[in-house]
Amino acid sequence: MTHMELPGINAKKIIERDQKVISPSYPRGYPFVMDHGKGVYVWDVDGNKFLDFAAGIAVNSTGHSHPDLVKAIQEQAEKFIHISSDFYHTKWVELAEYLNRIAPFKEEAVIFQTNSGTESVETALKLARYHTGRTQFIAFLGGFHGRTYGSVTLTASKAKYHRGFYPLMNGVTHVPFPDPYRPMLHMEPGEDIGEATIRYIEELFAHLIPPQDVAGIIIEPIQGEGGYVVPSQGFLPALRELCTKYGILLIADEVQSGVGRTGKWWAIENFGVEPDIVASAKGIASGMPMGAMIARKSITTWEKGAHGNTYGGNPLACVAGLETLRLIENGYMQNAASVGSYCLERLTEMQSRHPSIGVVRGIGLMIGIEFVEDRETRKPAAKLRDLVVDNAFELGLLTLGCGTSTIRVSPPLCITREEIDEGLAILDQAISFAENNR
């Protein structure tokens, strides 16, 4: 594998035009300018081919331009493209019925369809306050929940997401996420970090926040932007018990981790926990802008007109969502489990050959590779991680960083073992180059 000269001539021209008219706030990574994609591969405007280990930030769950999705969208576009949420249509109801069937709790679900993950989170916040009559929320350091005002207040993965935007929404308290590799709390003898985190929240209730004022605790079952961090196994069940004890709603932000990515419909199901509300988006419609707030019917007590949106239930997004869910249920979810397990095994073997890899973690096809200066101190190797990402790009592999020094492996759920091998061979070379040139 040889390094490509990137960006190419055509890509440079597009980037120059982009910089004149597109907001500079977008966090662009490397200079990839897409032309088209198919399955797990994408091509730039200069004809260069790349294997996609990022899937548009875990969005293209069925791969790029799956023919079933393209056909469904085209057929729907010929009928009607928009009618607004003031009226009804069949595909909207069908999608909501599908989401009700796969919701991660036994109770019947009620669905509010949105246009993005941040809107799903905002909807969950409003419903939690409305239903409980309480005002406070607890979120976790390292969490990412979006960039609109309510959700960005919950977000605590990078300080720059808050810089220049204060005052944020009031009523939010952050606690450390139970990261087994980087525990932030003191652990009593015999405790793991999950148990220490529950004890810490109980101490907050005793000294700072009356639990009867807390409407909800919101958590990513596996942190996304924060580093693809998997909590200790017993933490989420204990958090569920804590919420039940105090009448607090447990809100699972499954925007990045849900819809089959971990080999189950929802990441929280890997821990045997039933939340009260789920916020979903990203992979739910394979790239069409759609999200959903999925809530227990018993808590969906708000009245007509209390909340709404113009584009909710958009028919093009709905048919994309239906096809996505069918494809995932009929094979891609099982593929995510089996190929994800294979990928973890391969990465663990790579870790033994690369001293810069501190830890490999994940479930299904939501995998994080955290880079360190050395394994004893576990000092994050952010510059080395960035060098790996850039070199992988030049070798023909799209990846994305997360956390301080982690690379996420989040390819389309249709990826094969052979394609995983192809991508890991590129990643192996990129890591070796970075280790030798840091």
XYZ file of N, CA, C and O in Angstrom, residues 47-154:
432
model
N -11.443 10.385 -8.088
C -11.440 8.977 -8.450
C -10.702 8.071 -7.499
O -10.569 6.859 -7.776
N -10.229 8.585 -6.361
C -9.531 7.756 -5.388
C -10.541 6.944 -4.572
O -11.585 7.453 -4.166
N -10.229 5.674 -4.337
C -11.127 4.742 -3.639
C -10.680 4.554 -2.194
O -9.493 4.439 -1.897
N -11.666 4.507 -1.292
C -11.395 4.349 0.142
C -12.343 3.312 0.743
O -13.513 3.219 0.349
N -11.830 2.564 1.709
C -12.673 1.709 2.542
C -13.145 2.555 3.723
O -12.359 3.295 4.324
N -14.417 2.441 4.051
C -15.023 3.341 5.034
C -15.208 2.648 6.380
O -16.095 1.813 6.545
N -14.376 3.013 7.347
C -14.495 2.520 8.722
C -15.211 3.527 9.622
O -15.255 3.346 10.832
N -15.782 4.569 9.035
C -16.433 5.610 9.830
C -17.939 5.659 9.609
O -18.688 6.024 10.517
N -18.385 5.298 8.418
C -19.815 5.238 8.081
C -20.539 6.540 8.405
O -21.653 6.532 8.917
N -19.901 7.670 8.094
C -20.553 8.956 8.320
C -20.889 9.203 9.773
O -21.961 9.725 10.102
N -19.986 8.846 10.678
C -20.173 8.855 12.140
C -21.261 7.841 12.520
O -22.274 8.166 13.144
N -21.073 6.596 12.114
C -21.966 5.483 12.469
C -23.387 5.692 11.943
O -24.349 5.242 12.556
N -23.511 6.360 10.808
C -24.826 6.663 10.228
C -25.201 5.689 9.117
O -26.329 5.186 9.068
N -24.269 5.418 8.205
C -24.564 4.577 7.049
C -24.576 3.103 7.447
O -23.724 2.315 7.034
N -25.552 2.735 8.249
C -25.576 1.403 8.846
C -25.738 0.289 7.812
O -25.230 -0.816 7.998
N -26.432 0.555 6.713
C -26.613 -0.458 5.674
C -25.655 -0.273 4.504
O -25.850 -0.847 3.431
N -24.634 0.524 4.701
C -23.678 0.811 3.639
C -24.131 2.004 2.816
O -25.191 2.584 3.041
N -23.316 2.366 1.865
C -23.614 3.521 1.019
C -24.554 3.118 -0.116
O -24.298 2.159 -0.848
N -25.655 3.867 -0.229
C -26.603 3.728 -1.342
C -27.070 2.292 -1.542
O -27.025 1.752 -2.660
N -27.534 1.665 -0.472
C -28.076 0.315 -0.602
C -29.232 0.345 -1.597
O -30.116 1.202 -1.509
N -29.271 -0.578 -2.553
C -30.301 -0.514 -3.604
C -31.733 -0.565 -3.072
O -32.629 0.065 -3.649
N -31.977 -1.277 -1.970
C -33.335 -1.324 -1.414
C -33.752 0.046 -0.887
O -34.914 0.456 -1.039
N -32.817 0.760 -0.267
C -33.124 2.099 0.227
C -33.334 3.078 -0.918
O -34.278 3.879 -0.893
N -32.463 3.016 -1.903
C -32.576 3.921 -3.047
C -33.932 3.731 -3.729
O -34.631 4.703 -4.038
N -34.329 2.483 -3.918
C -35.610 2.187 -4.557
C -36.777 2.720 -3.727
O -37.707 3.343 -4.258
N -36.735 2.495 -2.406
C -37.823 2.943 -1.530
C -37.947 4.463 -1.539
O -39.062 5.011 -1.587
N -36.807 5.158 -1.499
C -36.828 6.624 -1.500
C -37.355 7.151 -2.834
O -38.166 8.082 -2.876
N -36.901 6.551 -3.933
C -37.362 6.986 -5.252
C -38.870 6.790 -5.411
O -39.581 7.683 -5.896
N -39.361 5.630 -4.983
C -40.790 5.352 -5.112
C -41.622 6.313 -4.272
O -42.678 6.793 -4.709
N -41.145 6.611 -3.064
C -41.880 7.530 -2.209
C -41.842 8.956 -2.767
O -42.842 9.676 -2.728
N -40.700 9.350 -3.308
C -40.569 10.711 -3.851
C -41.537 10.950 -5.006
O -41.980 12.079 -5.233
N -41.876 9.900 -5.723
C -42.824 10.039 -6.824
C -44.256 10.245 -6.315
O -45.101 10.757 -7.045
N -44.513 9.835 -5.062
C -45.861 9.975 -4.495
C -46.027 11.326 -3.813
O -46.890 12.115 -4.170
N -45.236 11.585 -2.776
C -45.192 12.902 -2.142
C -43.958 12.967 -1.261
O -43.495 11.954 -0.736
N -43.424 14.166 -1.101
C -42.171 14.373 -0.372
C -42.417 14.938 1.015
O -41.668 14.654 1.951
N -43.484 15.704 1.178
C -43.744 16.329 2.479
C -45.223 16.661 2.605
O -45.875 17.011 1.620
N -45.756 16.533 3.823
C -47.128 16.946 4.085
C -47.224 17.683 5.423
O -48.196 18.381 5.682
N -46.236 17.574 6.283
C -46.135 18.182 7.612
C -46.767 17.294 8.669
O -47.624 16.449 8.374
N -46.375 17.531 9.898
C -46.862 16.711 11.008
C -48.265 17.102 11.458
O -48.780 16.548 12.430
N -48.892 18.034 10.761
C -50.282 18.371 11.062
C -51.246 17.311 10.535
O -52.425 17.300 10.898
N -50.737 16.419 9.650
C -51.599 15.424 9.029
C -51.008 14.027 9.239
O -50.086 13.845 10.022
N -51.533 13.046 8.548
C -51.175 11.645 8.763
C -50.669 11.025 7.464
O -51.027 11.461 6.376
N -49.835 9.981 7.591
C -49.560 9.143 6.418
C -49.096 7.764 6.860
O -48.618 7.576 8.002
N -49.233 6.798 5.977
C -49.062 5.384 6.322
C -47.650 5.049 6.777
O -47.451 4.337 7.782
N -46.637 5.527 6.058
C -45.261 5.134 6.365
C -44.820 5.628 7.742
O -44.024 4.985 8.418
N -45.327 6.764 8.143
C -45.024 7.302 9.468
C -45.538 6.330 10.544
O -44.828 5.981 11.488
N -46.770 5.885 10.377
C -47.360 4.950 11.333
C -46.616 3.615 11.317
O -46.325 3.028 12.371
N -46.289 3.118 10.137
C -45.576 1.841 10.030
C -44.231 1.889 10.738
O -43.845 0.940 11.438
N -43.519 2.990 10.554
C -42.219 3.113 11.210
C -42.374 3.174 12.726
O -41.627 2.537 13.469
N -43.344 3.937 13.204
C -43.573 4.015 14.643
C -43.961 2.653 15.214
O -43.525 2.271 16.315
N -44.759 1.898 14.479
C -45.126 0.545 14.925
C -43.890 -0.351 14.999
O -43.752 -1.162 15.931
N -42.993 -0.214 14.040
C -41.754 -1.003 14.035
C -40.914 -0.644 15.257
O -40.403 -1.522 15.976
N -40.765 0.645 15.525
C -39.964 1.075 16.668
C -40.606 0.650 17.983
O -39.907 0.314 18.945
N -41.930 0.641 18.034
C -42.622 0.145 19.224
C -42.272 -1.326 19.456
O -42.006 -1.745 20.589
N -42.242 -2.100 18.386
C -41.954 -3.535 18.517
C -40.542 -3.804 19.012
O -40.314 -4.757 19.772
N -39.582 -2.986 18.616
C -38.186 -3.257 18.985
C -37.710 -2.405 20.167
O -36.532 -2.453 20.526
N -38.598 -1.622 20.760
C -38.206 -0.780 21.900
C -37.635 -1.649 23.027
O -38.101 -2.768 23.249
N -36.649 -1.137 23.760
C -35.964 -1.956 24.768
C -36.668 -2.000 26.126
O -36.020 -1.949 27.173
N -37.987 -2.059 26.096
C -38.739 -2.264 27.333
C -40.030 -3.001 26.993
O -40.506 -2.966 25.853
N -40.572 -3.699 27.989
C -41.747 -4.544 27.756
C -43.002 -3.721 27.502
O -43.908 -4.148 26.789
N -43.089 -2.574 28.101
C -44.266 -1.724 27.964
C -44.409 -1.214 26.529
O -43.415 -1.108 25.794
N -45.632 -0.898 26.142
C -45.857 -0.283 24.845
C -45.119 1.059 24.769
O -44.979 1.768 25.767
N -44.664 1.393 23.554
C -43.902 2.628 23.353
C -44.707 3.637 22.549
O -45.574 3.276 21.752
N -44.402 4.900 22.766
C -44.922 5.996 21.956
C -43.729 6.698 21.320
O -42.709 6.930 21.988
N -43.846 7.040 20.042
C -42.713 7.546 19.270
C -42.936 9.002 18.887
O -44.006 9.369 18.396
N -41.913 9.823 19.082
C -41.899 11.173 18.517
C -40.751 11.217 17.528
O -39.579 11.084 17.916
N -41.053 11.386 16.245
C -40.012 11.351 15.224
C -39.416 12.732 15.007
O -40.127 13.737 14.948
N -38.100 12.748 14.914
C -37.327 13.983 14.848
C -36.480 13.995 13.585
O -36.575 13.103 12.739
N -35.611 15.001 13.492
C -34.736 15.143 12.323
C -33.268 14.881 12.644
O -32.435 14.889 11.741
N -32.949 14.655 13.922
C -31.544 14.498 14.306
C -31.453 13.956 15.718
O -32.446 13.909 16.459
N -30.226 13.604 16.112
C -30.003 13.128 17.463
C -30.219 14.200 18.507
O -30.807 13.963 19.566
N -29.731 15.402 18.228
C -29.882 16.469 19.218
C -31.354 16.795 19.448
O -31.771 17.075 20.574
N -32.181 16.716 18.391
C -33.609 16.969 18.565
C -34.265 15.845 19.373
O -35.175 16.086 20.168
N -33.814 14.614 19.172
C -34.339 13.505 19.965
C -34.040 13.713 21.452
O -34.886 13.455 22.313
N -32.827 14.180 21.744
C -32.451 14.439 23.133
C -33.270 15.589 23.712
O -33.774 15.518 24.844
N -33.414 16.671 22.947
C -34.216 17.801 23.414
C -35.650 17.357 23.730
O -36.247 17.783 24.727
N -36.197 16.508 22.881
C -37.547 16.012 23.099
C -37.623 15.195 24.380
O -38.579 15.310 25.164
N -36.611 14.377 24.619
C -36.574 13.583 25.847
C -36.516 14.472 27.084
O -37.180 14.198 28.101
N -35.723 15.541 27.019
C -35.631 16.467 28.153
C -36.980 17.107 28.449
O -37.415 17.194 29.605
N -37.653 17.570 27.388
C -38.944 18.226 27.583
C -39.978 17.258 28.159
O -40.739 17.607 29.075
N -40.014 16.036 27.630
C -40.980 15.066 28.138
C -40.688 14.716 29.595
O -41.615 14.602 30.419
N -39.399 14.555 29.931
C -39.046 14.198 31.309
C -39.486 15.285 32.286
O -40.044 14.991 33.360
N -39.261 16.539 31.937
C -39.705 17.628 32.816
C -41.234 17.694 32.879
O -41.811 17.863 33.955
N -41.882 17.538 31.746
C -43.337 17.632 31.700
C -43.979 16.530 32.544
O -44.889 16.784 33.339
N -43.508 15.295 32.349
C -44.140 14.161 33.026
C -43.878 14.156 34.531
O -44.795 13.890 35.318
N -42.639 14.439 34.919
C -42.295 14.332 36.340
C -42.605 15.596 37.132
O -42.745 15.536 38.356
N -42.661 16.744 36.452
C -42.802 18.005 37.159
C -41.520 18.424 37.859
O -41.512 19.384 38.639
N -40.438 17.727 37.563
C -39.131 18.028 38.164
C -38.277 18.811 37.163
O -38.582 18.842 35.972
N -37.183 19.374 37.642
C -36.401 20.284 36.801
C -34.958 19.854 36.545
O -34.338 20.350 35.601
N -34.403 18.959 37.338
C -32.966 18.689 37.301
C -32.638 17.448 36.471
O -33.445 16.514 36.364
N -31.415 17.458 35.915
C -30.902 16.301 35.169
C -29.485 15.997 35.614
O -28.736 16.891 36.016
N -29.132 14.734 35.507
C -27.755 14.298 35.722
C -27.241 13.708 34.415
O -27.923 12.899 33.780
N -26.062 14.145 34.009
C -25.390 13.624 32.819
C -23.962 13.247 33.207
O -23.564 13.410 34.360
N -23.190 12.767 32.242
C -21.876 12.205 32.557
C -20.750 12.915 31.801
O -20.897 13.266 30.630
N -19.641 13.097 32.493
C -18.444 13.628 31.853
C -18.033 12.696 30.718
O -18.059 11.473 30.858
N -17.659 13.282 29.605
C -17.319 12.495 28.425
C -18.488 12.252 27.503
O -18.313 11.822 26.370
N -19.698 12.541 27.982
C -20.880 12.295 27.180
C -21.044 13.310 26.059
O -20.635 14.466 26.180
N -21.657 12.866 24.974
C -22.013 13.776 23.881
C -23.482 13.557 23.555
O -23.901 12.439 23.248
N -24.258 14.641 23.616
C -25.701 14.529 23.405
C -26.224 15.501 22.351
O -27.436 15.562 22.129
N -25.339 16.260 21.717
C -25.760 17.186 20.677
C -25.252 18.585 20.937
O -24.530 18.838 21.902
N -25.679 19.524 20.054
C -25.127 20.869 20.115
C -26.183 21.974 20.249
O -25.821 23.139 20.309
N -27.484 21.628 20.254
C -28.482 22.649 20.545
C -28.490 22.898 22.055
O -27.908 22.128 22.820
N -29.145 23.956 22.505
C -28.857 24.452 23.857
C -29.093 23.448 24.976
O -28.267 23.319 25.883
N -30.211 22.734 24.956
C -30.416 21.758 26.016
C -29.425 20.623 25.934
O -28.777 20.258 26.926
N -29.272 20.053 24.750
C -28.391 18.896 24.607
C -26.921 19.259 24.760
O -26.138 18.473 25.298
N -26.517 20.453 24.322
C -25.110 20.820 24.498
C -24.789 21.073 25.967
O -23.644 20.922 26.402
N -25.797 21.437 26.750
C -25.582 21.565 28.190
C -25.257 20.204 28.793
O -24.409 20.093 29.692
N -25.897 19.166 28.292
C -25.602 17.809 28.750
C -24.239 17.337 28.270
O -23.554 16.577 28.959
